[in-house]
Amino acid sequence: MNPFALIRRDPSSRARLGALTTLHGAIETPCFLPVGTRGAVKGVEFARLEEWDCRAVLANTYHLMLRPGIETIRRAGGLHAFIGWNRAILTDSGGFQVMSLAARRVLSDEGVEFRSPEDGTAHFLTPERAMELQSGFGVDIAMALDVCPPFPAEREEVERACRLSLDWGGRSRRSFQGPGLLFGILQGGTHEDLRRRSAGPLLDLDFSGYAIGGVAVGESKEAIRAITELSAGLLPEAKPRYLMGVGTPADLLASVRAGCDLFDCVLPTRNGRMGHVYTREGEVTIKHERFKEDLSPLDPECGCPVCRRHSRAYLRNLFVLKDFSAPMLLSIHNVFFYLDWMKTIRAAIEAGALGALRAPPDGKIADPLKPVRDGHPTSGP
Amino acid sequence: MNPFALIRRDPSSRARLGALTTLHGAIETPCFLPVGTRGAVKGVEFARLEEWDCRAVLANTYHLMLRPGIETIRRAGGLHAFIGWNRAILTDSGGFQVMSLAARRVLSDEGVEFRSPEDGTAHFLTPERAMELQSGFGVDIAMALDVCPPFPAEREEVERACRLSLDWGGRSRRSFQGPGLLFGILQGGTHEDLRRRSAGPLLDLDFSGYAIGGVAVGESKEAIRAITELSAGLLPEAKPRYLMGVGTPADLLASVRAGCDLFDCVLPTRNGRMGHVYTREGEVTIKHERFKEDLSPLDPECGCPVCRRHSRAYLRNLFVLKDFSAPMLLSIHNVFFYLDWMKTIRAAIEAGALGALRAPPDGKIADPLKPVRDGHPTSGP
């Protein structure tokens, strides 16, 4: 039985409302998965995520295989038990981080050899090993091992990445023992023909879902959107489409309209720690002098526990003084904002109103946020 | 009317159960106030403190006067509004931090001149200014400006500190305009005669409560306990006694038995950020290799959200990898542990059973924590 049920299609775009059944509950799509690299969403307690009805988080196979290692996680009874999260978990396959973080990498047709940058231990990640790891974790959604080419890259390098990703996709598919679902990954860089050519053989492998990989690795925003649109169109309607590592709130809306269902991104947590905050008016850098006396919440329409209690002036003061609570509170707001934005998107599809939905603009806003009183924007002079 | 009501006396010691009425609710004593230096308890959301029935926090006048400054706080409607905490707030007077943190200090009979170590701005803290600041904050409990001598110090220096503290206590008392209660501070270092000699004139000033200052500034544990016991005995029965800056869970129990009612200490938050964790068996350093595979909670009897969800192995892994969530989760546990410990102490007094209460031992425990299964200690081999 297909674990993915399509509930409604948006008449104005390729967006759809769906439900993905996992071993740890159903995920309503479109859905954003907060990133919990080492099994913790940095600065945000799992209790908060549950309170906000977050159904799934992402964790990184690469980080977890190095520390604490698969044996510790297995002995704990799997990743859910080890991290204390009883809802769905998706893990990436580790390939992306090996290629971007590990030391002394040697890529062969067989797999990728590397050393831990921390203690120098040697590791060999193959599709079979990536499946064994994710099965050992017991995750709800596992990802096939792929090769994500850097950007920019010679066409030849992207071609090799496509070839290996398809081959490793097949090996992943054949060796995966569950218990969760397995998703395949479409590569091809910014090359339309490579994406198209890869799609057929990938779909033949009949994964439970498909990811669009190799996106947001350095290309322009226009290229990201074009590749997302193209790739989503190449993937089957009946299966969930997961856009890896993207993006801003506006990116999410555009990608939902392109037909994507699942998303993960470090932006809300990483930006929270750096003092960058998402609002309905755009991204804001909290340390700015103009917030010194600003007693409005980060986003006057936001229902998060930080906006319900604290002002920009308070948060700015903590952040400027490097108080430990500042990155925590800003991360809480940002993750809530992302989850809430996805709820807004789902509600708009449900109501047949997605066409009219406007995303917060991308990038830092130059003008001061509107001052507000009692949580409501004041009418401007 | 005396805002402090004595509810019950412990038959085995000088401990007492009380209730201190403030502008923002009643504080059940003995009570521990988490430290929120800049108006945030580092790593712990106010929502958590409320959930745990925490009735009061401490904030530091010195830090708040430098940033964001009294005018910003006044414009926000006071410190409660500025920080988003609607329960009681106690502020110190700023004197202690000026003497330990500020640059180019000049102490005179009039007050203390200093420069902000951050931006070099000049400030002059007098008793009148300290009162004006705390009145402007609108705190529930304000502290008189005192002079805390360092340790060790020449007797002459301690004598001068006593003299100035008494004089400034009088000036604080005369200039304080409310709205909160004002507490005086007993100094005298480790000199019994100076403590005794200071107490009379201090009590004549008729403060709403009295603090024992100049403790835990470098003396031995024995000296701290002796001075606490002596000082508490010099202060009136009918008024709350506040032991400033102390201490470990065992210190708290000893000081409650000496007759102290209020406490604050940076230990639970600072130690949490450094990976030191309080348990019923003693203090534990989470990074230790022996916790690598330990699937028990930090403290099997602890009801905190971290112990209910996470294992030592998980927290150790996050801490060793410097994941941002680790200091946060450990601080949450430690602050809960302190608040819970005070509840245990209050319940023991209520039940007339304080004499039998044993505190967790002080200092790091050398032996491994007992491994536990399903939250219960396993029986030994």
JSON list of N, CA and C in Angstrom, two decimals, chain A residues 45, chain B residues 48 51-52 249 268 277-282 284 295-312 315 329-344 360 369-370 372 374-377:
[
{"chain": "A", "resi": 45, "resn": "GLU", "atom": "N", "xyz": [13.78, 22.55, 22.55]},
{"chain": "A", "resi": 45, "resn": "GLU", "atom": "CA", "xyz": [13.43, 21.27, 23.18]},
{"chain": "A", "resi": 45, "resn": "GLU", "atom": "C", "xyz": [12.43, 20.51, 22.32]},
{"chain": "B", "resi": 48, "resn": "ARG", "atom": "N", "xyz": [9.20, 27.57, 31.40]},
{"chain": "B", "resi": 48, "resn": "ARG", "atom": "CA", "xyz": [9.59, 26.40, 32.19]},
{"chain": "B", "resi": 48, "resn": "ARG", "atom": "C", "xyz": [9.56, 26.75, 33.68]},
{"chain": "B", "resi": 51, "resn": "GLU", "atom": "N", "xyz": [6.07, 26.81, 34.86]},
{"chain": "B", "resi": 51, "resn": "GLU", "atom": "CA", "xyz": [5.57, 25.43, 34.91]},
{"chain": "B", "resi": 51, "resn": "GLU", "atom": "C", "xyz": [6.03, 24.74, 36.20]},
{"chain": "B", "resi": 52, "resn": "TRP", "atom": "N", "xyz": [7.23, 25.05, 36.64]},
{"chain": "B", "resi": 52, "resn": "TRP", "atom": "CA", "xyz": [7.79, 24.43, 37.85]},
{"chain": "B", "resi": 52, "resn": "TRP", "atom": "C", "xyz": [7.44, 25.22, 39.11]},
{"chain": "B", "resi": 249, "resn": "PRO", "atom": "N", "xyz": [23.54, 22.27, 46.69]},
{"chain": "B", "resi": 249, "resn": "PRO", "atom": "CA", "xyz": [22.35, 21.74, 47.38]},
{"chain": "B", "resi": 249, "resn": "PRO", "atom": "C", "xyz": [22.61, 21.48, 48.86]},
{"chain": "B", "resi": 268, "resn": "PRO", "atom": "N", "xyz": [23.66, 26.43, 39.30]},
{"chain": "B", "resi": 268, "resn": "PRO", "atom": "CA", "xyz": [22.93, 25.52, 38.40]},
{"chain": "B", "resi": 268, "resn": "PRO", "atom": "C", "xyz": [23.05, 25.91, 36.92]},
{"chain": "B", "resi": 277, "resn": "VAL", "atom": "N", "xyz": [26.54, 18.51, 36.38]},
{"chain": "B", "resi": 277, "resn": "VAL", "atom": "CA", "xyz": [25.13, 18.22, 36.57]},
{"chain": "B", "resi": 277, "resn": "VAL", "atom": "C", "xyz": [24.89, 17.79, 38.02]},
{"chain": "B", "resi": 278, "resn": "TYR", "atom": "N", "xyz": [23.81, 18.30, 38.60]},
{"chain": "B", "resi": 278, "resn": "TYR", "atom": "CA", "xyz": [23.46, 17.91, 39.96]},
{"chain": "B", "resi": 278, "resn": "TYR", "atom": "C", "xyz": [22.59, 16.66, 39.94]},
{"chain": "B", "resi": 279, "resn": "THR", "atom": "N", "xyz": [22.91, 15.73, 40.82]},
{"chain": "B", "resi": 279, "resn": "THR", "atom": "CA", "xyz": [22.07, 14.54, 40.98]},
{"chain": "B", "resi": 279, "resn": "THR", "atom": "C", "xyz": [21.93, 14.27, 42.47]},
{"chain": "B", "resi": 280, "resn": "ARG", "atom": "N", "xyz": [21.02, 13.38, 42.83]},
{"chain": "B", "resi": 280, "resn": "ARG", "atom": "CA", "xyz": [20.84, 13.00, 44.22]},
{"chain": "B", "resi": 280, "resn": "ARG", "atom": "C", "xyz": [22.07, 12.31, 44.80]},
{"chain": "B", "resi": 281, "resn": "GLU", "atom": "N", "xyz": [22.94, 11.81, 43.90]},
{"chain": "B", "resi": 281, "resn": "GLU", "atom": "CA", "xyz": [24.15, 11.14, 44.39]},
{"chain": "B", "resi": 281, "resn": "GLU", "atom": "C", "xyz": [25.35, 12.08, 44.45]},
{"chain": "B", "resi": 282, "resn": "GLY", "atom": "N", "xyz": [25.21, 13.28, 43.93]},
{"chain": "B", "resi": 282, "resn": "GLY", "atom": "CA", "xyz": [26.32, 14.24, 43.92]},
{"chain": "B", "resi": 282, "resn": "GLY", "atom": "C", "xyz": [26.46, 14.86, 42.54]},
{"chain": "B", "resi": 284, "resn": "VAL", "atom": "N", "xyz": [28.06, 15.55, 38.88]},
{"chain": "B", "resi": 284, "resn": "VAL", "atom": "CA", "xyz": [28.56, 14.66, 37.85]},
{"chain": "B", "resi": 284, "resn": "VAL", "atom": "C", "xyz": [29.06, 15.49, 36.68]},
{"chain": "B", "resi": 295, "resn": "LEU", "atom": "N", "xyz": [22.49, 4.59, 29.50]},
{"chain": "B", "resi": 295, "resn": "LEU", "atom": "CA", "xyz": [21.17, 4.97, 28.99]},
{"chain": "B", "resi": 295, "resn": "LEU", "atom": "C", "xyz": [20.21, 5.45, 30.09]},
{"chain": "B", "resi": 296, "resn": "SER", "atom": "N", "xyz": [20.70, 5.59, 31.30]},
{"chain": "B", "resi": 296, "resn": "SER", "atom": "CA", "xyz": [19.84, 6.09, 32.37]},
{"chain": "B", "resi": 296, "resn": "SER", "atom": "C", "xyz": [19.73, 7.61, 32.29]},
{"chain": "B", "resi": 297, "resn": "PRO", "atom": "N", "xyz": [18.68, 8.17, 32.88]},
{"chain": "B", "resi": 297, "resn": "PRO", "atom": "CA", "xyz": [18.59, 9.64, 32.94]},
{"chain": "B", "resi": 297, "resn": "PRO", "atom": "C", "xyz": [19.67, 10.20, 33.87]},
{"chain": "B", "resi": 298, "resn": "LEU", "atom": "N", "xyz": [19.90, 11.51, 33.78]},
{"chain": "B", "resi": 298, "resn": "LEU", "atom": "CA", "xyz": [20.90, 12.15, 34.63]},
{"chain": "B", "resi": 298, "resn": "LEU", "atom": "C", "xyz": [20.70, 11.74, 36.09]},
{"chain": "B", "resi": 299, "resn": "ASP", "atom": "N", "xyz": [19.44, 11.87, 36.53]},
{"chain": "B", "resi": 299, "resn": "ASP", "atom": "CA", "xyz": [19.09, 11.46, 37.89]},
{"chain": "B", "resi": 299, "resn": "ASP", "atom": "C", "xyz": [17.79, 10.67, 37.79]},
{"chain": "B", "resi": 300, "resn": "PRO", "atom": "N", "xyz": [17.85, 9.38, 38.08]},
{"chain": "B", "resi": 300, "resn": "PRO", "atom": "CA", "xyz": [16.68, 8.52, 37.87]},
{"chain": "B", "resi": 300, "resn": "PRO", "atom": "C", "xyz": [15.44, 8.96, 38.63]},
{"chain": "B", "resi": 301, "resn": "GLU", "atom": "N", "xyz": [15.63, 9.71, 39.72]},
{"chain": "B", "resi": 301, "resn": "GLU", "atom": "CA", "xyz": [14.46, 10.15, 40.50]},
{"chain": "B", "resi": 301, "resn": "GLU", "atom": "C", "xyz": [13.97, 11.54, 40.10]},
{"chain": "B", "resi": 302, "resn": "CYS", "atom": "N", "xyz": [14.68, 12.16, 39.16]},
{"chain": "B", "resi": 302, "resn": "CYS", "atom": "CA", "xyz": [14.35, 13.53, 38.79]},
{"chain": "B", "resi": 302, "resn": "CYS", "atom": "C", "xyz": [13.16, 13.57, 37.84]},
{"chain": "B", "resi": 303, "resn": "GLY", "atom": "N", "xyz": [12.26, 14.51, 38.07]},
{"chain": "B", "resi": 303, "resn": "GLY", "atom": "CA", "xyz": [11.08, 14.63, 37.23]},
{"chain": "B", "resi": 303, "resn": "GLY", "atom": "C", "xyz": [11.20, 15.72, 36.18]},
{"chain": "B", "resi": 304, "resn": "CYS", "atom": "N", "xyz": [12.40, 16.20, 35.91]},
{"chain": "B", "resi": 304, "resn": "CYS", "atom": "CA", "xyz": [12.56, 17.32, 34.97]},
{"chain": "B", "resi": 304, "resn": "CYS", "atom": "C", "xyz": [12.34, 16.83, 33.54]},
{"chain": "B", "resi": 305, "resn": "PRO", "atom": "N", "xyz": [12.03, 17.76, 32.62]},
{"chain": "B", "resi": 305, "resn": "PRO", "atom": "CA", "xyz": [11.75, 17.35, 31.24]},
{"chain": "B", "resi": 305, "resn": "PRO", "atom": "C", "xyz": [12.96, 16.71, 30.56]},
{"chain": "B", "resi": 306, "resn": "VAL", "atom": "N", "xyz": [14.15, 17.01, 31.03]},
{"chain": "B", "resi": 306, "resn": "VAL", "atom": "CA", "xyz": [15.34, 16.40, 30.42]},
{"chain": "B", "resi": 306, "resn": "VAL", "atom": "C", "xyz": [15.50, 14.96, 30.90]},
{"chain": "B", "resi": 307, "resn": "CYS", "atom": "N", "xyz": [15.32, 14.75, 32.19]},
{"chain": "B", "resi": 307, "resn": "CYS", "atom": "CA", "xyz": [15.44, 13.39, 32.73]},
{"chain": "B", "resi": 307, "resn": "CYS", "atom": "C", "xyz": [14.29, 12.49, 32.27]},
{"chain": "B", "resi": 308, "resn": "ARG", "atom": "N", "xyz": [13.14, 13.08, 32.03]},
{"chain": "B", "resi": 308, "resn": "ARG", "atom": "CA", "xyz": [12.01, 12.27, 31.57]},
{"chain": "B", "resi": 308, "resn": "ARG", "atom": "C", "xyz": [12.19, 11.80, 30.13]},
{"chain": "B", "resi": 309, "resn": "ARG", "atom": "N", "xyz": [13.13, 12.43, 29.40]},
{"chain": "B", "resi": 309, "resn": "ARG", "atom": "CA", "xyz": [13.21, 12.16, 27.97]},
{"chain": "B", "resi": 309, "resn": "ARG", "atom": "C", "xyz": [14.58, 11.67, 27.51]},
{"chain": "B", "resi": 310, "resn": "HIS", "atom": "N", "xyz": [15.64, 12.15, 28.14]},
{"chain": "B", "resi": 310, "resn": "HIS", "atom": "CA", "xyz": [16.98, 11.91, 27.60]},
{"chain": "B", "resi": 310, "resn": "HIS", "atom": "C", "xyz": [17.88, 11.13, 28.53]},
{"chain": "B", "resi": 311, "resn": "SER", "atom": "N", "xyz": [18.85, 10.44, 27.95]},
{"chain": "B", "resi": 311, "resn": "SER", "atom": "CA", "xyz": [19.80, 9.64, 28.72]},
{"chain": "B", "resi": 311, "resn": "SER", "atom": "C", "xyz": [21.12, 10.38, 28.88]},
{"chain": "B", "resi": 312, "resn": "ARG", "atom": "N", "xyz": [21.92, 9.87, 29.83]},
{"chain": "B", "resi": 312, "resn": "ARG", "atom": "CA", "xyz": [23.27, 10.39, 30.00]},
{"chain": "B", "resi": 312, "resn": "ARG", "atom": "C", "xyz": [24.08, 10.23, 28.72]},
{"chain": "B", "resi": 315, "resn": "LEU", "atom": "N", "xyz": [23.07, 12.95, 26.24]},
{"chain": "B", "resi": 315, "resn": "LEU", "atom": "CA", "xyz": [23.51, 14.28, 26.66]},
{"chain": "B", "resi": 315, "resn": "LEU", "atom": "C", "xyz": [25.04, 14.39, 26.58]},
{"chain": "B", "resi": 329, "resn": "LEU", "atom": "N", "xyz": [20.09, 21.94, 27.72]},
{"chain": "B", "resi": 329, "resn": "LEU", "atom": "CA", "xyz": [19.39, 20.84, 28.40]},
{"chain": "B", "resi": 329, "resn": "LEU", "atom": "C", "xyz": [19.96, 20.62, 29.81]},
{"chain": "B", "resi": 330, "resn": "LEU", "atom": "N", "xyz": [21.27, 20.74, 29.96]},
{"chain": "B", "resi": 330, "resn": "LEU", "atom": "CA", "xyz": [21.87, 20.54, 31.29]},
{"chain": "B", "resi": 330, "resn": "LEU", "atom": "C", "xyz": [21.47, 21.67, 32.25]},
{"chain": "B", "resi": 331, "resn": "SER", "atom": "N", "xyz": [21.34, 22.88, 31.73]},
{"chain": "B", "resi": 331, "resn": "SER", "atom": "CA", "xyz": [20.88, 23.99, 32.58]},
{"chain": "B", "resi": 331, "resn": "SER", "atom": "C", "xyz": [19.43, 23.78, 33.00]},
{"chain": "B", "resi": 332, "resn": "ILE", "atom": "N", "xyz": [18.62, 23.31, 32.08]},
{"chain": "B", "resi": 332, "resn": "ILE", "atom": "CA", "xyz": [17.21, 23.04, 32.42]},
{"chain": "B", "resi": 332, "resn": "ILE", "atom": "C", "xyz": [17.15, 22.03, 33.56]},
{"chain": "B", "resi": 333, "resn": "HIS", "atom": "N", "xyz": [17.92, 20.95, 33.43]},
{"chain": "B", "resi": 333, "resn": "HIS", "atom": "CA", "xyz": [17.93, 19.95, 34.51]},
{"chain": "B", "resi": 333, "resn": "HIS", "atom": "C", "xyz": [18.40, 20.58, 35.82]},
{"chain": "B", "resi": 334, "resn": "ASN", "atom": "N", "xyz": [19.50, 21.30, 35.79]},
{"chain": "B", "resi": 334, "resn": "ASN", "atom": "CA", "xyz": [20.07, 21.82, 37.04]},
{"chain": "B", "resi": 334, "resn": "ASN", "atom": "C", "xyz": [19.14, 22.80, 37.74]},
{"chain": "B", "resi": 335, "resn": "VAL", "atom": "N", "xyz": [18.52, 23.68, 36.98]},
{"chain": "B", "resi": 335, "resn": "VAL", "atom": "CA", "xyz": [17.62, 24.66, 37.61]},
{"chain": "B", "resi": 335, "resn": "VAL", "atom": "C", "xyz": [16.40, 23.93, 38.19]},
{"chain": "B", "resi": 336, "resn": "PHE", "atom": "N", "xyz": [15.87, 22.98, 37.43]},
{"chain": "B", "resi": 336, "resn": "PHE", "atom": "CA", "xyz": [14.77, 22.18, 37.97]},
{"chain": "B", "resi": 336, "resn": "PHE", "atom": "C", "xyz": [15.20, 21.49, 39.25]},
{"chain": "B", "resi": 337, "resn": "PHE", "atom": "N", "xyz": [16.41, 20.91, 39.21]},
{"chain": "B", "resi": 337, "resn": "PHE", "atom": "CA", "xyz": [16.92, 20.17, 40.38]},
{"chain": "B", "resi": 337, "resn": "PHE", "atom": "C", "xyz": [16.96, 21.07, 41.61]},
{"chain": "B", "resi": 338, "resn": "TYR", "atom": "N", "xyz": [17.44, 22.29, 41.44]},
{"chain": "B", "resi": 338, "resn": "TYR", "atom": "CA", "xyz": [17.51, 23.23, 42.56]},
{"chain": "B", "resi": 338, "resn": "TYR", "atom": "C", "xyz": [16.11, 23.59, 43.09]},
{"chain": "B", "resi": 339, "resn": "LEU", "atom": "N", "xyz": [15.21, 23.90, 42.15]},
{"chain": "B", "resi": 339, "resn": "LEU", "atom": "CA", "xyz": [13.86, 24.27, 42.58]},
{"chain": "B", "resi": 339, "resn": "LEU", "atom": "C", "xyz": [13.17, 23.09, 43.27]},
{"chain": "B", "resi": 340, "resn": "ASP", "atom": "N", "xyz": [13.41, 21.91, 42.73]},
{"chain": "B", "resi": 340, "resn": "ASP", "atom": "CA", "xyz": [12.81, 20.71, 43.28]},
{"chain": "B", "resi": 340, "resn": "ASP", "atom": "C", "xyz": [13.40, 20.40, 44.66]},
{"chain": "B", "resi": 341, "resn": "TRP", "atom": "N", "xyz": [14.68, 20.64, 44.79]},
{"chain": "B", "resi": 341, "resn": "TRP", "atom": "CA", "xyz": [15.35, 20.43, 46.09]},
{"chain": "B", "resi": 341, "resn": "TRP", "atom": "C", "xyz": [14.74, 21.35, 47.15]},
{"chain": "B", "resi": 342, "resn": "MET", "atom": "N", "xyz": [14.45, 22.58, 46.78]},
{"chain": "B", "resi": 342, "resn": "MET", "atom": "CA", "xyz": [13.83, 23.50, 47.74]},
{"chain": "B", "resi": 342, "resn": "MET", "atom": "C", "xyz": [12.41, 23.05, 48.09]},
{"chain": "B", "resi": 343, "resn": "LYS", "atom": "N", "xyz": [11.71, 22.47, 47.11]},
{"chain": "B", "resi": 343, "resn": "LYS", "atom": "CA", "xyz": [10.38, 21.92, 47.41]},
{"chain": "B", "resi": 343, "resn": "LYS", "atom": "C", "xyz": [10.50, 20.78, 48.41]},
{"chain": "B", "resi": 344, "resn": "THR", "atom": "N", "xyz": [11.50, 19.95, 48.20]},
{"chain": "B", "resi": 344, "resn": "THR", "atom": "CA", "xyz": [11.73, 18.83, 49.12]},
{"chain": "B", "resi": 344, "resn": "THR", "atom": "C", "xyz": [12.01, 19.35, 50.53]},
{"chain": "B", "resi": 360, "resn": "PRO", "atom": "N", "xyz": [22.32, 15.82, 48.86]},
{"chain": "B", "resi": 360, "resn": "PRO", "atom": "CA", "xyz": [23.31, 15.20, 47.98]},
{"chain": "B", "resi": 360, "resn": "PRO", "atom": "C", "xyz": [24.69, 15.66, 48.44]},
{"chain": "B", "resi": 369, "resn": "LEU", "atom": "N", "xyz": [27.96, 6.75, 38.49]},
{"chain": "B", "resi": 369, "resn": "LEU", "atom": "CA", "xyz": [26.58, 6.68, 38.95]},
{"chain": "B", "resi": 369, "resn": "LEU", "atom": "C", "xyz": [26.12, 5.25, 38.79]},
{"chain": "B", "resi": 370, "resn": "LYS", "atom": "N", "xyz": [25.22, 4.83, 39.66]},
{"chain": "B", "resi": 370, "resn": "LYS", "atom": "CA", "xyz": [24.65, 3.50, 39.49]},
{"chain": "B", "resi": 370, "resn": "LYS", "atom": "C", "xyz": [23.93, 3.41, 38.15]},
{"chain": "B", "resi": 372, "resn": "VAL", "atom": "N", "xyz": [21.03, 2.38, 35.79]},
{"chain": "B", "resi": 372, "resn": "VAL", "atom": "CA", "xyz": [19.63, 2.11, 36.13]},
{"chain": "B", "resi": 372, "resn": "VAL", "atom": "C", "xyz": [18.94, 1.53, 34.91]},
{"chain": "B", "resi": 374, "resn": "ASP", "atom": "N", "xyz": [15.02, 1.26, 33.25]},
{"chain": "B", "resi": 374, "resn": "ASP", "atom": "CA", "xyz": [13.64, 1.75, 33.36]},
{"chain": "B", "resi": 374, "resn": "ASP", "atom": "C", "xyz": [13.51, 2.77, 34.47]},
{"chain": "B", "resi": 375, "resn": "GLY", "atom": "N", "xyz": [14.54, 3.57, 34.66]},
{"chain": "B", "resi": 375, "resn": "GLY", "atom": "CA", "xyz": [14.45, 4.65, 35.62]},
{"chain": "B", "resi": 375, "resn": "GLY", "atom": "C", "xyz": [14.65, 4.21, 37.06]},
{"chain": "B", "resi": 376, "resn": "HIS", "atom": "N", "xyz": [14.89, 2.93, 37.31]},
{"chain": "B", "resi": 376, "resn": "HIS", "atom": "CA", "xyz": [15.11, 2.48, 38.68]},
{"chain": "B", "resi": 376, "resn": "HIS", "atom": "C", "xyz": [16.52, 1.92, 38.81]},
{"chain": "B", "resi": 377, "resn": "PRO", "atom": "N", "xyz": [17.22, 2.28, 39.89]},
{"chain": "B", "resi": 377, "resn": "PRO", "atom": "CA", "xyz": [18.57, 1.74, 40.06]},
{"chain": "B", "resi": 377, "resn": "PRO", "atom": "C", "xyz": [18.53, 0.21, 40.05]}
]
